[in-house]
Amino acid sequence: MDSARALSDARPTPFWLEDPGRPTAQPALVGDAHCDLLVVGGGYSGLWTALVAKERDPSLDVVLVEGQEVGWAASGRNGGFCAASLTHGFGNGLQRWPAELGRLERLGADNLDGIEATLTRYGIDAEWERTGEIDIATQPHQLDELHEVAEAVAQYGLDVTVLDRDELRAQVDSPTFLGGIWDKEGVAMVHPAKLAWGLKQACLGLGVRIFEHTPAEALREHGAGMAVRTPYGRIFAGKVALGTNAFPSLVKRVRPYIVPVYDYALMTEPLSDEQLAAIGWKGRQGLSDSANKFHYFRLSADNRILWGGYDAVYRFGGHVRHEYDQRPETFRTLARNFFTCFPQLEGVRFTNAWGGAIDTCTRFSAFFDTAYRGRVAYAAGYTGLGVGATRFGAEVMLDLLAGERTERTELEMVRRKPLPFPPEPVRWAGIGITTRSLERADRTGGERNLWLRTLDKLGLGFDS
Ligand SMILES: Cc1cc2nc3c(=O)[nH]c(=O)nc-3n(C[C@H](O)[C@H](O)[C@H](O)COP(=O)(O)OP(=O)(O)OC[C@H]3O[C@@H](n4cnc5c(N)ncnc54)[C@H](O)[C@@H]3O)c2cc1C
């Protein structure tokens, strides 16, 4: 079947958010509210901040405001790869923080264990499967790069399993696969929306007051704390934590550090037993190929394949808009590439096609700081790997608001910020040149041109 036809019934909504378990929204704030800690944003970043704050101090009065509905944005529409890595992968961490990468990896592993323990503690059923992830080479130069990564990983005392072509194809069968490395412990698959909704329920259970459809419009100092304006009320808070991801930060000076980049995904109908048998995939691992423009793919609980990535789209001006969630040309490319990877699945149809904004920064991993003399903390810049790392970011924000020196706040990654993006139109032009250079590198055996090599030297980049 032609790949466009496979898309003809696809609904323009994230599969995960169609779940019948989607909770009703909490009422909006009307009037004034007072609290010790105000959390802005009802994605994982905000939810973890509220939850961990209550776990650290049950007597703390915590309010969370969400502009739309908890989990509607990236947190409810992502691929559900919950990774231990805090650095957007081992390779990026090695390039930027070689001296503290061992510590970052340990903190990341603890963080992933902490997420798993939280799900157990609050009885959250988020379809958690700790099956690991296989990073796959589909071109010979990628195989060399993967072997280099495996060697470096071993030097840090970490464990990955190198798979040759036949070993990989015994796990999951595609004629395009040449080999891979399997991180068995460091990644779990999760139902992203159920994770967000479960965290919301856990927060409510601990006494966090949540107001949905309540955008925080402005921040200002008020006495010893902060005052925050919302459409129908005000909140007076001792401290404020911002988990607003790719949306315009309430602290304006943060804005040049982040650009919203749109990432897209397809979901197939559930595979039959014969279709599943045709591709193997008994271990249900998360998979991704290792091109610059990479795909990520995984099975859902009911054996659909989520297939996402490849295009990472920045639009001039850097706005976050609902109409950007749909991009038919990207969906057609993704569908075509899906059938190239799995020709055995000829005839499978897609039920959902959607996109969402990620908060790309030039170093691809989160940065943290405070504003308003330590009363406001923020964490942003998770790029495409925030499902797990946002919990770590929540801990960092709470450490910073408490004025505590911890192992986390001592990290260079926490103390230093990335380079900001230049203003428009230079930003748009620069991202365009970078994207085209990355595409060319994928076609030419990974060869990085002068532009990419210059960016590498400056520690700058563009990724999803
Ligand atoms: C298609 C896609 C696939 C992805 N796949 C993966 C993956 O497989 N693995 C992975 O690790 N990461 C993935 N990511 C990234 C991951 O989803 C994010 O890093 C993570 O969800 C970030 O959580 P967050 O809470 O910071 O942001 P969000 O989930 O975007 O939440 C921010 C919230 O803040 C609210 N908000 C913003 N401004 C205000 C305001 N002024 N007042 C009140 N509320 C406000 C928004 O309405 C929003 O709900 C993917 C992202 C996308 C889009």
GROMACS .gro file of N, CA, C and O in nm, residues 1-42:
model
  168
    1MET      N    1   0.085  -0.120   0.000
    1MET     CA    2   0.000   0.000   0.000
    1MET      C    3   0.089   0.125   0.000
    1MET      O    4   0.190   0.131   0.068
    2ASP      N    5   0.044   0.223  -0.070
    2ASP     CA    6   0.119   0.347  -0.076
    2ASP      C    7   0.113   0.415   0.062
    2ASP      O    8   0.010   0.411   0.131
    3SER      N    9   0.226   0.473   0.104
    3SER     CA   10   0.235   0.518   0.243
    3SER      C   11   0.134   0.629   0.275
    3SER      O   12   0.085   0.639   0.387
    4ALA      N   13   0.100   0.713   0.174
    4ALA     CA   14   0.001   0.818   0.200
    4ALA      C   15  -0.134   0.755   0.232
    4ALA      O   16  -0.207   0.803   0.319
    5ARG      N   17  -0.168   0.645   0.164
    5ARG     CA   18  -0.297   0.579   0.190
    5ARG      C   19  -0.301   0.523   0.332
    5ARG      O   20  -0.406   0.521   0.396
    6ALA      N   21  -0.187   0.478   0.381
    6ALA     CA   22  -0.182   0.423   0.518
    6ALA      C   23  -0.216   0.530   0.621
    6ALA      O   24  -0.249   0.499   0.735
    7LEU      N   25  -0.207   0.657   0.580
    7LEU     CA   26  -0.233   0.768   0.672
    7LEU      C   27  -0.375   0.822   0.659
    7LEU      O   28  -0.414   0.911   0.736
    8SER      N   29  -0.451   0.772   0.563
    8SER     CA   30  -0.574   0.842   0.527
    8SER      C   31  -0.677   0.846   0.640
    8SER      O   32  -0.760   0.936   0.642
    9ASP      N   33  -0.673   0.750   0.734
    9ASP     CA   34  -0.770   0.754   0.844
    9ASP      C   35  -0.708   0.809   0.972
    9ASP      O   36  -0.772   0.803   1.078
   10ALA      N   37  -0.584   0.854   0.967
   10ALA     CA   38  -0.517   0.892   1.092
   10ALA      C   39  -0.582   1.014   1.154
   10ALA      O   40  -0.603   1.116   1.087
   11ARG      N   41  -0.613   1.005   1.283
   11ARG     CA   42  -0.672   1.118   1.353
   11ARG      C   43  -0.562   1.216   1.393
   11ARG      O   44  -0.453   1.171   1.433
   12PRO      N   45  -0.591   1.346   1.387
   12PRO     CA   46  -0.485   1.445   1.416
   12PRO      C   47  -0.468   1.470   1.565
   12PRO      O   48  -0.454   1.585   1.608
   13THR      N   49  -0.471   1.365   1.645
   13THR     CA   50  -0.462   1.382   1.791
   13THR      C   51  -0.359   1.283   1.846
   13THR      O   52  -0.345   1.172   1.792
   14PRO      N   53  -0.292   1.321   1.954
   14PRO     CA   54  -0.197   1.226   2.014
   14PRO      C   55  -0.272   1.102   2.064
   14PRO      O   56  -0.370   1.114   2.138
   15PHE      N   57  -0.224   0.986   2.022
   15PHE     CA   58  -0.288   0.860   2.064
   15PHE      C   59  -0.306   0.855   2.215
   15PHE      O   60  -0.412   0.820   2.266
   16TRP      N   61  -0.204   0.892   2.288
   16TRP     CA   62  -0.204   0.875   2.435
   16TRP      C   63  -0.316   0.956   2.501
   16TRP      O   64  -0.373   0.913   2.601
   17LEU      N   65  -0.344   1.074   2.445
   17LEU     CA   66  -0.443   1.163   2.509
   17LEU      C   67  -0.586   1.120   2.480
   17LEU      O   68  -0.681   1.174   2.537
   18GLU      N   69  -0.604   1.020   2.390
   18GLU     CA   70  -0.739   0.970   2.362
   18GLU      C   71  -0.783   0.867   2.466
   18GLU      O   72  -0.894   0.817   2.460
   19ASP      N   73  -0.696   0.835   2.558
   19ASP     CA   74  -0.727   0.728   2.653
   19ASP      C   75  -0.852   0.764   2.735
   19ASP      O   76  -0.864   0.877   2.784
   20PRO      N   77  -0.943   0.668   2.754
   20PRO     CA   78  -1.065   0.697   2.831
   20PRO      C   79  -1.036   0.733   2.977
   20PRO      O   80  -1.122   0.790   3.045
   21GLY      N   81  -0.915   0.703   3.024
   21GLY     CA   82  -0.880   0.738   3.163
   21GLY      C   83  -0.842   0.885   3.180
   21GLY      O   84  -0.807   0.927   3.292
   22ARG      N   85  -0.852   0.964   3.073
   22ARG     CA   86  -0.815   1.107   3.083
   22ARG      C   87  -0.902   1.174   3.190
   22ARG      O   88  -1.025   1.174   3.181
   23PRO      N   89  -0.840   1.231   3.292
   23PRO     CA   90  -0.921   1.287   3.403
   23PRO      C   91  -0.985   1.420   3.364
   23PRO      O   92  -0.938   1.487   3.272
   24THR      N   93  -1.091   1.455   3.434
   24THR     CA   94  -1.149   1.588   3.409
   24THR      C   95  -1.057   1.693   3.473
   24THR      O   96  -0.988   1.664   3.571
   25ALA      N   97  -1.062   1.812   3.415
   25ALA     CA   98  -0.972   1.918   3.463
   25ALA      C   99  -1.019   1.970   3.598
   25ALA      O  100  -1.138   1.973   3.626
   26GLN      N  101  -0.924   2.010   3.678
   26GLN     CA  102  -0.956   2.078   3.803
   26GLN      C  103  -1.005   2.220   3.769
   26GLN      O  104  -0.962   2.278   3.669
   27PRO      N  105  -1.092   2.279   3.852
   27PRO     CA  106  -1.144   2.413   3.821
   27PRO      C  107  -1.033   2.518   3.816
   27PRO      O  108  -0.929   2.504   3.880
   28ALA      N  109  -1.061   2.622   3.738
   28ALA     CA  110  -0.966   2.735   3.728
   28ALA      C  111  -0.967   2.815   3.859
   28ALA      O  112  -1.063   2.810   3.936
   29LEU      N  113  -0.862   2.890   3.879
   29LEU     CA  114  -0.856   2.977   3.998
   29LEU      C  115  -0.943   3.101   3.976
   29LEU      O  116  -0.929   3.170   3.876
   30VAL      N  117  -1.028   3.127   4.072
   30VAL     CA  118  -1.106   3.251   4.072
   30VAL      C  119  -1.083   3.316   4.209
   30VAL      O  120  -1.108   3.253   4.312
   31GLY      N  121  -1.031   3.438   4.210
   31GLY     CA  122  -1.003   3.505   4.337
   31GLY      C  123  -0.856   3.490   4.375
   31GLY      O  124  -0.772   3.454   4.292
   32ASP      N  125  -0.826   3.515   4.500
   32ASP     CA  126  -0.687   3.513   4.546
   32ASP      C  127  -0.654   3.380   4.614
   32ASP      O  128  -0.739   3.318   4.677
   33ALA      N  129  -0.529   3.341   4.602
   33ALA     CA  130  -0.480   3.222   4.674
   33ALA      C  131  -0.344   3.255   4.733
   33ALA      O  132  -0.270   3.338   4.679
   34HIS      N  133  -0.313   3.192   4.843
   34HIS     CA  134  -0.184   3.211   4.910
   34HIS      C  135  -0.118   3.074   4.925
   34HIS      O  136  -0.186   2.974   4.948
   35CYS      N  137   0.013   3.067   4.910
   35CYS     CA  138   0.081   2.938   4.929
   35CYS      C  139   0.230   2.962   4.958
   35CYS      O  140   0.281   3.073   4.939
   36ASP      N  141   0.296   2.856   5.002
   36ASP     CA  142   0.441   2.864   5.022
   36ASP      C  143   0.513   2.854   4.889
   36ASP      O  144   0.607   2.927   4.861
   37LEU      N  145   0.469   2.757   4.808
   37LEU     CA  146   0.535   2.732   4.679
   37LEU      C  147   0.430   2.730   4.568
   37LEU      O  148   0.333   2.652   4.576
   38LEU      N  149   0.451   2.812   4.467
   38LEU     CA  150   0.367   2.806   4.347
   38LEU      C  151   0.447   2.738   4.236
   38LEU      O  152   0.560   2.779   4.208
   39VAL      N  153   0.388   2.638   4.175
   39VAL     CA  154   0.451   2.572   4.061
   39VAL      C  155   0.372   2.612   3.937
   39VAL      O  156   0.249   2.599   3.935
   40VAL      N  157   0.441   2.659   3.835
   40VAL     CA  158   0.374   2.699   3.710
   40VAL      C  159   0.404   2.595   3.604
   40VAL      O  160   0.520   2.571   3.569
   41GLY      N  161   0.298   2.532   3.550
   41GLY     CA  162   0.313   2.432   3.444
   41GLY      C  163   0.274   2.295   3.494
   41GLY      O  164   0.327   2.247   3.595
   42GLY      N  165   0.181   2.232   3.422
   42GLY     CA  166   0.132   2.099   3.462
   42GLY      C  167   0.181   1.990   3.368
   42GLY      O  168   0.107   1.899   3.332
   0.00000   0.00000   0.00000
